[in-house]
Coordinates of C-alpha atoms (C1' of nucleotides) in Angstrom, one line a residue:
Chain A
M1 CA -81.5 85.2 -7.1
P2 CA -80.0 85.0 -10.5
S3 CA -82.5 85.0 -13.4
S4 CA -80.5 82.4 -15.2
S5 CA -77.5 80.4 -14.1
Q6 CA -76.4 80.2 -17.7
P7 CA -74.2 83.0 -18.9
A8 CA -76.4 85.3 -20.9
R9 CA -75.5 86.8 -24.3
V10 CA -77.5 89.9 -24.7
R11 CA -77.4 92.9 -27.0
F12 CA -78.5 96.5 -27.0
A13 CA -79.3 97.2 -30.5
P14 CA -80.2 100.9 -31.1
S15 CA -80.5 102.7 -34.5
P16 CA -78.5 105.8 -34.9
T17 CA -81.4 108.0 -35.8
G18 CA -81.2 110.8 -33.3
R19 CA -80.5 111.5 -29.6
T20 CA -80.3 108.8 -27.1
H21 CA -83.3 108.6 -24.6
L22 CA -83.6 107.7 -21.1
G23 CA -85.7 104.6 -22.2
S24 CA -82.9 103.3 -24.4
G25 CA -80.5 103.9 -21.3
R26 CA -82.9 101.7 -19.3
T27 CA -83.0 98.9 -21.9
A28 CA -79.3 99.0 -22.2
L29 CA -79.1 98.8 -18.4
Y30 CA -81.3 95.8 -18.0
N31 CA -79.3 94.0 -20.8
Y32 CA -76.0 94.9 -19.1
L33 CA -77.3 93.8 -15.7
L34 CA -78.3 90.4 -17.0
A35 CA -74.9 90.0 -18.8
R36 CA -72.9 90.9 -15.8
Q37 CA -75.0 88.9 -13.3
T38 CA -74.6 85.7 -15.3
G39 CA -71.1 86.2 -16.3
G40 CA -72.2 86.6 -20.0
Q41 CA -71.5 89.1 -22.7
F42 CA -73.1 92.5 -23.3
I43 CA -73.1 93.4 -27.0
L44 CA -73.6 96.7 -28.7
R45 CA -74.9 96.4 -32.2
I46 CA -75.8 99.3 -34.3
E47 CA -78.9 98.8 -36.4
D48 CA -78.4 101.3 -39.2
T49 CA -80.2 99.7 -42.1
D50 CA -82.2 102.9 -42.7
Q51 CA -79.8 105.1 -44.4
K52 CA -82.5 107.8 -44.8
R53 CA -82.9 108.3 -41.1
Y54 CA -79.1 108.0 -40.3
V55 CA -78.0 110.9 -38.0
P56 CA -74.2 111.5 -38.0
G57 CA -72.9 111.8 -34.5
A58 CA -75.8 109.9 -32.9
E59 CA -73.6 106.8 -32.6
E60 CA -71.0 108.7 -30.8
E61 CA -73.5 110.3 -28.5
L62 CA -74.9 106.9 -27.8
M63 CA -71.6 105.4 -26.8
N64 CA -70.7 108.3 -24.8
G65 CA -74.0 108.0 -22.8
L66 CA -73.6 104.4 -22.2
R67 CA -70.1 104.7 -21.0
W68 CA -71.1 107.7 -18.7
L69 CA -73.7 105.4 -17.1
G70 CA -70.8 102.8 -16.5
L71 CA -72.3 100.2 -19.0
E72 CA -69.2 99.0 -20.8
W73 CA -69.9 96.5 -23.8
D74 CA -67.9 93.4 -24.5
E75 CA -68.4 93.4 -28.1
G76 CA -69.3 96.3 -30.4
P77 CA -68.6 98.3 -33.6
D78 CA -65.7 100.2 -31.8
I79 CA -64.0 97.3 -30.1
G80 CA -64.9 94.4 -32.5
G81 CA -65.5 90.8 -31.2
P82 CA -65.8 87.2 -32.4
F83 CA -69.3 87.8 -33.9
G84 CA -68.7 90.9 -35.8
P85 CA -69.1 93.0 -37.7
Y86 CA -71.5 94.9 -35.3
R87 CA -73.0 97.4 -37.6
Q88 CA -75.8 96.1 -39.8
T89 CA -74.7 97.9 -43.0
E90 CA -71.4 96.2 -42.6
R91 CA -73.2 92.8 -42.5
R92 CA -75.3 93.6 -45.6
N93 CA -74.0 90.8 -47.6
L94 CA -75.0 88.3 -45.1
Y95 CA -78.6 88.9 -45.3
A96 CA -79.3 88.0 -48.8
K97 CA -78.3 84.4 -48.4
Y98 CA -80.8 83.9 -45.6
A99 CA -83.6 85.7 -47.5
R100 CA -83.1 83.5 -50.4
Q101 CA -83.2 80.4 -48.2
L102 CA -86.6 81.6 -46.9
I103 CA -87.8 81.9 -50.5
E104 CA -86.6 78.5 -51.5
S105 CA -88.2 77.0 -48.5
G106 CA -91.5 78.7 -49.3
H107 CA -91.6 81.1 -46.4
A108 CA -91.0 84.3 -48.4
Y109 CA -91.5 85.4 -51.9
Y110 CA -90.3 88.1 -54.4
C111 CA -92.8 90.8 -54.8
F112 CA -93.0 93.1 -57.7
C113 CA -96.0 95.1 -56.7
D114 CA -95.7 99.0 -56.3
S115 CA -97.1 98.7 -52.8
P116 CA -96.6 102.3 -51.8
K117 CA -99.1 103.2 -54.5
I118 CA -101.5 100.4 -53.6
D119 CA -101.9 101.9 -50.0
E120 CA -101.8 105.4 -51.1
G121 CA -104.7 107.5 -49.7
D122 CA -105.9 104.7 -47.4
A123 CA -106.4 105.5 -43.9
P124 CA -104.6 103.0 -41.5
G125 CA -108.0 101.5 -40.6
E126 CA -109.0 101.0 -44.2
R127 CA -105.8 99.8 -45.4
H128 CA -106.2 96.4 -46.8
K129 CA -103.8 93.5 -46.4
H130 CA -101.1 93.3 -48.9
R131 CA -101.4 89.5 -49.0
D132 CA -105.0 89.6 -50.2
V133 CA -104.2 91.6 -53.4
C134 CA -100.6 90.7 -54.2
P135 CA -100.4 88.7 -57.6
D136 CA -96.9 87.7 -56.9
R137 CA -97.4 85.7 -53.6
D138 CA -98.0 82.5 -55.5
Q139 CA -95.7 83.2 -58.5
L140 CA -93.3 80.3 -59.6
L141 CA -89.9 80.9 -58.4
A142 CA -88.5 80.4 -61.8
D143 CA -90.7 83.2 -63.2
A144 CA -89.7 85.6 -60.4
D145 CA -86.0 84.8 -60.9
A146 CA -86.5 85.6 -64.6
R147 CA -88.1 89.0 -63.9
I148 CA -85.3 89.8 -61.4
S149 CA -82.7 89.0 -64.0
S150 CA -84.4 91.2 -66.6
G151 CA -84.0 94.0 -63.9
D152 CA -87.5 94.3 -62.4
D153 CA -87.6 96.1 -59.1
H154 CA -88.7 94.0 -56.3
V155 CA -88.8 93.4 -52.5
I156 CA -88.9 90.2 -50.5
R157 CA -92.0 89.6 -48.4
F158 CA -92.7 87.1 -45.8
K159 CA -95.4 84.7 -46.8
M160 CA -97.7 84.7 -43.8
P161 CA -99.8 81.7 -43.4
I162 CA -103.4 82.6 -44.2
E163 CA -104.9 80.4 -41.3
G164 CA -104.0 79.3 -38.0
S165 CA -102.2 81.3 -35.3
I166 CA -99.0 81.6 -33.6
T167 CA -98.0 81.7 -29.9
V168 CA -94.9 83.6 -28.8
T169 CA -93.7 83.8 -25.3
D170 CA -92.7 87.0 -23.4
A171 CA -90.8 86.5 -20.2
I172 CA -93.0 89.0 -18.3
R173 CA -96.3 88.6 -19.9
G174 CA -96.5 84.9 -20.7
D175 CA -97.9 83.5 -23.9
I176 CA -99.3 85.8 -26.5
T177 CA -101.4 84.1 -29.2
V178 CA -102.3 86.0 -32.4
E179 CA -104.3 84.9 -35.3
N180 CA -102.3 84.8 -38.5
S181 CA -105.2 86.4 -40.3
T182 CA -104.5 89.6 -38.5
L183 CA -100.8 89.7 -39.6
D184 CA -99.7 90.5 -43.1
D185 CA -96.9 89.7 -45.6
Y186 CA -94.4 92.1 -44.2
I187 CA -91.5 93.3 -46.3
L188 CA -88.3 91.6 -45.3
V189 CA -85.9 92.9 -47.9
K190 CA -86.3 96.5 -49.3
S191 CA -86.0 97.2 -53.0
N192 CA -82.4 98.6 -52.3
G193 CA -81.3 95.2 -51.1
L194 CA -81.1 96.0 -47.5
P195 CA -83.1 94.0 -45.0
V196 CA -85.7 95.7 -42.8
Y197 CA -85.3 95.4 -38.9
H198 CA -87.5 92.3 -38.8
L199 CA -85.2 90.2 -40.8
A200 CA -81.9 91.6 -39.8
V201 CA -82.8 91.3 -36.1
V202 CA -83.6 87.7 -36.4
I203 CA -80.6 86.8 -38.4
D204 CA -78.1 88.7 -36.2
D205 CA -79.6 87.6 -33.0
H206 CA -79.3 84.2 -34.2
L207 CA -75.8 84.4 -35.6
M208 CA -74.6 86.2 -32.6
E209 CA -76.1 83.5 -30.4
I210 CA -78.1 86.1 -28.4
S211 CA -79.8 84.3 -25.5
H212 CA -82.2 86.9 -24.2
V213 CA -83.8 89.8 -26.3
I214 CA -84.5 92.6 -24.0
R215 CA -86.3 95.4 -26.0
T216 CA -89.2 97.7 -25.2
S217 CA -92.9 96.9 -25.6
E218 CA -93.1 98.7 -28.6
W219 CA -92.0 95.6 -30.4
L220 CA -94.8 93.5 -29.1
P221 CA -97.1 94.0 -32.1
T222 CA -94.4 92.7 -34.5
F223 CA -93.3 90.0 -32.0
P224 CA -95.5 87.3 -33.5
L225 CA -93.8 88.0 -37.0
H226 CA -90.4 87.6 -35.4
G227 CA -91.7 84.2 -34.1
H228 CA -92.8 83.3 -37.5
I229 CA -89.4 84.1 -39.0
Y230 CA -87.6 82.0 -36.4
N231 CA -89.8 79.1 -37.1
A232 CA -89.4 79.5 -40.8
F233 CA -85.7 79.3 -40.4
G234 CA -86.1 76.4 -38.0
W235 CA -84.0 78.2 -35.3
D236 CA -84.5 78.2 -31.6
Q237 CA -85.9 81.5 -30.2
P238 CA -84.2 83.4 -27.6
I239 CA -86.0 84.4 -24.3
W240 CA -88.0 87.4 -25.1
V241 CA -88.3 90.2 -22.6
H242 CA -90.4 93.2 -23.4
P243 CA -90.2 95.9 -20.6
S244 CA -93.0 98.6 -20.8
I245 CA -92.3 101.8 -22.2
F246 CA -91.9 105.1 -20.4
L247 CA -94.7 107.5 -20.2
K248 CA -94.4 111.3 -19.9
P249 CA -94.4 112.6 -16.4
D250 CA -98.2 113.1 -16.5
G251 CA -98.7 109.6 -17.5
K252 CA -100.5 110.6 -20.7
G253 CA -98.6 108.8 -23.5
K254 CA -95.1 108.6 -24.4
M255 CA -92.7 111.4 -24.9
S256 CA -93.3 113.3 -28.2
K257 CA -91.0 115.7 -29.8
R258 CA -93.0 118.5 -28.4
D259 CA -92.9 117.1 -24.9
T260 CA -89.3 116.8 -25.1
E261 CA -88.8 120.4 -26.1
A262 CA -91.1 121.6 -23.3
L263 CA -89.2 119.7 -20.9
Q264 CA -86.0 121.3 -22.1
K265 CA -87.6 124.6 -21.4
E266 CA -87.9 123.7 -17.9
G267 CA -84.3 122.9 -17.6
K268 CA -85.0 119.1 -17.8
S269 CA -84.2 116.6 -20.6
I270 CA -84.7 112.9 -21.1
F271 CA -81.7 112.8 -23.4
L272 CA -78.9 110.7 -21.8
G273 CA -76.4 113.2 -23.1
D274 CA -77.8 115.9 -21.1
F275 CA -77.9 114.7 -17.6
E276 CA -74.4 115.3 -16.7
G277 CA -74.6 118.9 -17.6
M278 CA -77.8 119.2 -15.7
G279 CA -76.0 118.1 -12.6
Y280 CA -77.1 114.5 -12.3
L281 CA -74.7 111.7 -11.2
P282 CA -74.7 108.5 -13.4
Q283 CA -75.1 106.4 -10.2
A284 CA -78.4 108.4 -9.5
V285 CA -79.7 108.1 -13.1
V286 CA -78.9 104.4 -13.1
N287 CA -80.7 103.8 -9.8
W288 CA -83.6 105.9 -10.9
M289 CA -83.9 104.3 -14.3
A290 CA -83.7 100.7 -12.9
L291 CA -86.7 101.4 -10.6
I292 CA -89.1 102.5 -13.3
G293 CA -90.5 99.1 -14.2
W294 CA -88.5 97.0 -11.9
S295 CA -88.4 96.6 -8.2
Y296 CA -86.4 94.5 -5.7
D297 CA -88.6 94.2 -2.7
D298 CA -91.2 96.1 -0.6
K299 CA -88.5 98.6 0.7
T300 CA -85.2 98.7 -0.7
E301 CA -84.6 101.5 -3.3
F302 CA -80.9 102.5 -3.1
F303 CA -78.7 100.7 -5.5
T304 CA -75.3 101.0 -6.8
L305 CA -74.7 99.4 -10.2
D306 CA -72.9 96.6 -8.4
D307 CA -75.9 96.0 -6.2
L308 CA -78.1 96.0 -9.2
I309 CA -75.9 93.4 -11.0
E310 CA -76.4 91.4 -7.9
K311 CA -80.0 91.9 -7.3
F312 CA -81.4 92.3 -10.8
S313 CA -84.2 89.8 -11.9
L314 CA -86.3 89.4 -15.0
E315 CA -89.1 88.1 -12.8
K316 CA -89.5 91.3 -11.0
L317 CA -90.0 93.4 -14.2
N318 CA -93.3 95.2 -14.3
P319 CA -95.5 94.9 -17.5
S320 CA -97.4 98.1 -17.2
P321 CA -96.2 101.4 -18.6
A322 CA -94.8 103.8 -16.1
A323 CA -94.6 107.6 -15.9
I324 CA -91.1 109.1 -15.4
N325 CA -90.7 111.2 -12.2
F326 CA -88.1 113.7 -12.1
S327 CA -88.5 114.7 -8.5
K328 CA -87.6 111.2 -7.5
L329 CA -84.4 111.5 -9.6
D330 CA -83.5 114.6 -7.5
H331 CA -84.0 112.5 -4.5
F332 CA -81.7 109.6 -5.7
N333 CA -79.2 112.2 -6.8
G334 CA -79.1 113.6 -3.3
L335 CA -78.7 110.1 -1.8
H336 CA -75.8 109.3 -4.2
I337 CA -74.1 112.7 -3.5
R338 CA -74.1 111.9 0.2
E339 CA -72.6 108.5 -0.5
M340 CA -69.6 109.7 -2.5
D341 CA -66.3 110.8 -1.3
S342 CA -66.2 114.5 -0.8
A343 CA -63.1 115.0 -2.8
D344 CA -64.8 113.4 -5.8
L345 CA -67.8 115.7 -5.1
A346 CA -65.4 118.7 -5.3
N347 CA -64.3 117.7 -8.7
L348 CA -67.9 117.2 -9.9
I349 CA -69.1 120.7 -8.7
R350 CA -65.9 122.5 -10.1
P351 CA -67.4 122.9 -13.7
F352 CA -70.6 124.2 -12.3
F353 CA -68.9 126.9 -10.4
E354 CA -66.8 127.7 -13.5
K355 CA -69.7 127.7 -15.7
D356 CA -71.2 130.5 -13.5
G357 CA -67.9 132.4 -14.0
Y358 CA -66.4 131.7 -10.7
Q359 CA -62.6 131.4 -10.6
V360 CA -61.8 128.1 -8.8
D361 CA -58.1 128.0 -8.2
D362 CA -58.0 126.8 -4.5
Q363 CA -58.5 123.1 -4.5
E364 CA -58.4 122.7 -0.8
K365 CA -61.0 125.3 -0.4
L366 CA -63.1 123.5 -3.0
E367 CA -63.0 120.4 -1.2
Q368 CA -63.9 122.0 2.1
I369 CA -66.9 123.6 0.3
A370 CA -67.8 120.2 -1.1
E371 CA -67.9 118.8 2.4
V372 CA -70.2 121.3 3.5
L373 CA -72.4 121.1 0.5
Q374 CA -72.6 117.5 0.6
I375 CA -75.9 117.1 2.5
R376 CA -77.3 120.2 1.0
L377 CA -77.2 119.4 -2.6
A378 CA -79.8 117.3 -4.6
I379 CA -78.4 118.5 -8.0
L380 CA -74.8 119.5 -8.6
D381 CA -76.1 122.5 -10.6
E382 CA -77.2 124.1 -7.3
A383 CA -73.7 124.5 -6.0
P384 CA -73.1 127.9 -7.3
E385 CA -76.1 129.5 -5.9
K386 CA -75.7 128.0 -2.6
A387 CA -71.8 128.6 -2.2
G388 CA -70.8 131.0 -4.9
F389 CA -70.1 133.7 -2.3
F390 CA -67.0 131.6 -1.3
F391 CA -65.4 132.6 -4.5
K392 CA -66.5 136.1 -4.7
E393 CA -63.8 138.9 -3.9
A394 CA -66.5 141.3 -2.7
I395 CA -70.1 140.7 -1.6
H396 CA -72.8 143.2 -1.3
P397 CA -75.3 142.4 1.4
E398 CA -78.7 144.2 1.5
P399 CA -78.4 146.9 4.2
E400 CA -81.8 145.8 5.7
S401 CA -80.5 142.3 6.0
L402 CA -77.9 143.5 8.4
I403 CA -80.4 144.7 10.9
G404 CA -81.5 142.2 13.4
K405 CA -85.2 141.3 14.0
K406 CA -86.8 143.9 16.2
M407 CA -83.6 145.8 16.3
T408 CA -82.7 149.4 15.2
S409 CA -79.8 150.0 12.9
G410 CA -77.9 151.7 15.8
E411 CA -78.3 148.7 17.9
S412 CA -77.3 146.5 15.1
L413 CA -74.2 148.6 14.6
A414 CA -73.3 148.3 18.1
M415 CA -73.8 144.6 18.0
A416 CA -71.6 144.3 14.8
G417 CA -68.8 146.3 16.6
C418 CA -68.8 143.9 19.5
I419 CA -68.7 140.9 17.2
R420 CA -65.9 142.3 15.3
E421 CA -64.0 143.0 18.3
L422 CA -64.6 139.7 19.8
I423 CA -63.6 137.7 16.7
A424 CA -60.4 139.8 16.1
S425 CA -59.3 139.2 19.8
L426 CA -59.7 135.4 19.7
P427 CA -56.3 133.8 19.9
D428 CA -57.4 131.3 17.6
F429 CA -60.3 131.2 15.4
S430 CA -62.6 128.1 15.0
E431 CA -66.1 126.9 15.9
E432 CA -64.7 125.7 19.3
T433 CA -63.2 128.8 20.2
A434 CA -65.7 131.2 18.7
N435 CA -69.1 129.7 19.3
Q436 CA -69.6 130.0 23.1
P437 CA -68.0 133.4 23.3
L438 CA -70.4 134.7 20.6
R439 CA -73.3 133.2 22.4
D440 CA -72.1 134.8 25.7
Q441 CA -71.8 138.1 23.9
A442 CA -75.4 137.8 22.8
V443 CA -76.6 137.3 26.2
E444 CA -74.5 140.2 27.4
L445 CA -76.1 142.4 24.9
G446 CA -79.7 141.2 25.9
L447 CA -80.0 139.5 22.4
K448 CA -80.5 136.1 21.1
A449 CA -77.7 134.0 19.6
G450 CA -79.7 134.1 16.4
H451 CA -79.3 137.8 16.1
I452 CA -75.5 137.4 16.1
F453 CA -75.5 134.4 13.7
G454 CA -78.0 136.1 11.5
F455 CA -75.9 139.3 11.2
L456 CA -72.8 137.1 10.5
R457 CA -74.6 135.1 7.9
N458 CA -75.8 138.3 6.0
A459 CA -72.5 140.2 6.3
I460 CA -70.3 137.2 5.2
T461 CA -72.5 135.4 2.6
A462 CA -74.9 138.2 1.6
Q463 CA -77.5 135.4 1.6
K464 CA -80.2 134.8 4.0
V465 CA -79.6 131.1 3.8
S466 CA -76.2 129.5 3.8
P467 CA -74.1 126.6 5.2
P468 CA -73.8 126.6 9.0
I469 CA -72.1 129.9 9.9
F470 CA -69.0 128.5 11.7
E471 CA -68.2 126.1 8.9
T472 CA -68.7 129.0 6.5
M473 CA -66.4 131.5 8.4
T474 CA -63.8 128.7 8.7
I475 CA -63.7 128.3 5.0
V476 CA -63.7 132.0 4.4
G477 CA -61.0 132.6 6.9
R478 CA -60.7 135.2 9.8
E479 CA -59.0 137.7 7.7
K480 CA -61.8 137.8 5.1
V481 CA -64.6 137.4 7.7
L482 CA -63.2 140.5 9.6
E483 CA -63.1 142.4 6.1
R484 CA -66.7 141.5 5.4
I485 CA -67.8 142.5 8.9
D486 CA -66.0 145.9 8.5
K487 CA -67.9 146.3 5.3
A488 CA -71.2 145.5 7.0
I489 CA -70.3 148.0 9.7
A490 CA -69.7 150.6 7.1
I491 CA -73.0 149.8 5.5
L492 CA -74.7 150.2 8.9
E493 CA -73.0 153.5 9.6
N494 CA -73.9 154.9 6.3
L495 CA -77.5 153.8 7.0
G496 CA -77.3 155.7 10.3
N497 CA -76.1 158.8 8.7
E498 CA -78.8 159.0 6.2
N499 CA -81.5 158.8 8.9
Chain B
rG1 C1' -111.1 101.4 -37.4
rC2 C1' -108.1 96.9 -36.6
rC3 C1' -104.5 94.1 -33.6
rC4 C1' -101.7 93.7 -29.0
rC5 C1' -100.4 95.0 -24.0
rC6 C1' -101.6 96.9 -19.2
rA7 C1' -104.9 98.2 -14.8
rU8 C1' -102.9 99.0 -6.3
rC9 C1' -102.1 106.1 -3.1
rG10 C1' -101.0 112.3 -7.6
rU11 C1' -96.2 109.3 -9.2
rC12 C1' -92.8 104.7 -8.9
rU13 C1' -94.1 100.2 -6.5
rA14 C1' -94.8 95.7 -2.8
rG15 C1' -98.5 92.0 -2.9
rU16 C1' -98.2 84.9 -6.7
rG17 C1' -106.1 83.0 -2.3
rG18 C1' -106.3 83.5 4.3
rC19 C1' -100.0 86.9 7.1
rC20 C1' -104.0 93.2 3.9
rU21 C1' -107.1 96.9 9.3
rA22 C1' -103.0 96.8 1.7
rG23 C1' -96.5 97.8 3.1
rG24 C1' -92.4 101.1 1.2
rA25 C1' -90.4 105.4 -1.6
rC26 C1' -91.0 110.3 -4.1
rA27 C1' -93.9 114.6 -3.8
rU28 C1' -97.2 117.3 -0.1
rA29 C1' -98.5 118.8 5.2
rG30 C1' -97.2 118.9 10.6
rC31 C1' -93.8 118.0 14.5
rC32 C1' -88.8 117.1 16.7
rC33 C1' -83.7 118.6 16.1
rU34 C1' -81.5 123.4 15.1
rC35 C1' -77.5 129.8 14.0
rU36 C1' -80.5 130.0 8.5
rC37 C1' -80.9 126.0 4.8
rA38 C1' -80.4 121.1 4.5
rA39 C1' -79.7 116.1 6.3
rG40 C1' -81.9 113.0 9.9
rG41 C1' -86.2 111.3 13.0
rC42 C1' -91.5 111.0 13.9
rU43 C1' -96.5 111.7 12.3
rA44 C1' -100.6 112.8 8.8
rA45 C1' -103.3 112.7 4.4
rA46 C1' -103.5 109.4 0.1
rA47 C1' -104.9 103.5 -3.7
rC48 C1' -106.9 97.8 -4.7
rC49 C1' -111.4 101.0 -12.0
rG50 C1' -116.7 98.8 -12.4
rG51 C1' -119.7 94.4 -12.8
rG52 C1' -120.3 89.5 -12.6
rG53 C1' -118.4 84.7 -11.5
rU54 C1' -115.0 80.6 -9.0
rU55 C1' -113.9 79.7 -3.6
rC56 C1' -115.4 78.7 3.2
rG57 C1' -112.4 83.1 1.8
rA58 C1' -110.3 87.5 -3.6
rG59 C1' -106.1 93.2 -4.4
rU60 C1' -104.5 88.3 -5.6
rC61 C1' -107.9 83.3 -10.3
rC62 C1' -111.7 83.6 -14.7
rC63 C1' -115.1 86.5 -17.9
rC64 C1' -117.3 91.0 -19.5
rG65 C1' -117.3 96.1 -19.4
rU66 C1' -114.5 100.6 -18.8
rG67 C1' -110.1 103.3 -18.8
rG68 C1' -104.9 103.8 -20.1
rG69 C1' -100.9 102.7 -23.4
rG70 C1' -98.6 100.7 -27.7
rG71 C1' -98.6 99.4 -32.9
rC72 C1' -100.7 99.2 -37.8
rA73 C1' -94.0 102.1 -43.3
rC74 C1' -89.6 99.5 -48.7
rC75 C1' -88.6 103.3 -39.7
rA76 C1' -86.5 101.0 -36.1

RNA sequence: GCCCCCAUCGUCUAGUGGCCUAGGACAUAGCCCUCUCAAGGCUAAAACCGGGGUUCGAGUCCCCGUGGGGGCACCA
């Protein structure tokens, strides 16, 4: 059931201050889903009013990450749109007019205090409220204007009502009422003339006709302020939605820089830009993220992006904070790998083989390998360790691995000879033609089929686990299979000579 | 410290007063299948934070505790 029948205009509005996290990915996803479901627009807006924290390249990584996930935006800094510009620093001239409007209507004031000094040394708990000490709060506008024209440094602050309360409504939590006495005269425009988030977000969301603001619960504490600003302008508020934040895997707090680094040491990461290289599918990441804080029903968990567009609903968002769980991502990745076309899988695993130094020049072979790997892979990254032997010129099985359970090296050698002869003598080589004869051979030798398969596995792959042996041999090819058996025989002979 | 939010298996969750003897999924263990490994199938263990109300009846509503989380910048 759609959350809203009206087309939603939603935005994802990150600030380019660092690498893009999973949490941002999920926020973007929810916005995207609502837009697509209702036939509305998904807008990308860059909130870069803090030049000090600006990180070059962050914007590019962000866009790459969203595109990798499949979240294409309809309006944004790179593609433009009817409500542009979509980068706040490019909108800077817009904000002054609105700030002045707030001042003239008595909802804001010029403040000439040196507030950093006022607060200096105060512990957060002891910090007094600015509005209780500010001498400029009730200054005549004419006087303030005179000081400004004489060049006095100033900021613009919201004139928070001293009494009363405000009620704002969050779509997943309901009404939230806060006493104005617990709020303060927040800065709206910095002394450099740029607006802070609180002002810019309200103005931009209003001008861009945003219908739903979906952002994480970190914004809940300043949510009442945003409500006040809307009221001061006399504007209608959008529908507010604050999905909960992600907690680190142990559930104790959100990811810190230290946690992030620790995670990377275990080969994991919460940066969107890292998932592809780690071997995850965007479909799986989307599926996984969507389900941290949202659910469809009591049993369905596998979703494609299209499924999510159809099934997503604001009503099923969960208000409580949720720990991220990488083993579940692995599981979803496996599910999505199994769902895909094996030729596509081949192209996806290729770079992982190449990264490990394998020469992948035979596309047909790669596709056969992909087919065999498809149900055995949870993470693409595992492909080389499971199937690297297919690309090796020569393999080196451990001598002991060629000796069957409860068999001597001599018996194993004899068995190997019989197997070699049989495989070489087959008119045609395939599972159909080789399976039964090999099993018969085992019986003839008084052995179990497992002995023969085990020997072949070790001789051909030099691994104790591998894909099913017939599929493996088919891909390797009879010629190379015989070569490797010969090598194994030589190893066994050598072993016999030593004894 | 102050403000705000949250509270069902280890984790993600279903549950909107009787359908709950609390359902699903991941992870864990066992079994089946089986040439190894997977995949798949079956099974097991595993939760309503506590106390008060309201009600014929509470996981579900209210209050208080407790616990967890977030925020308290001329950052977003």
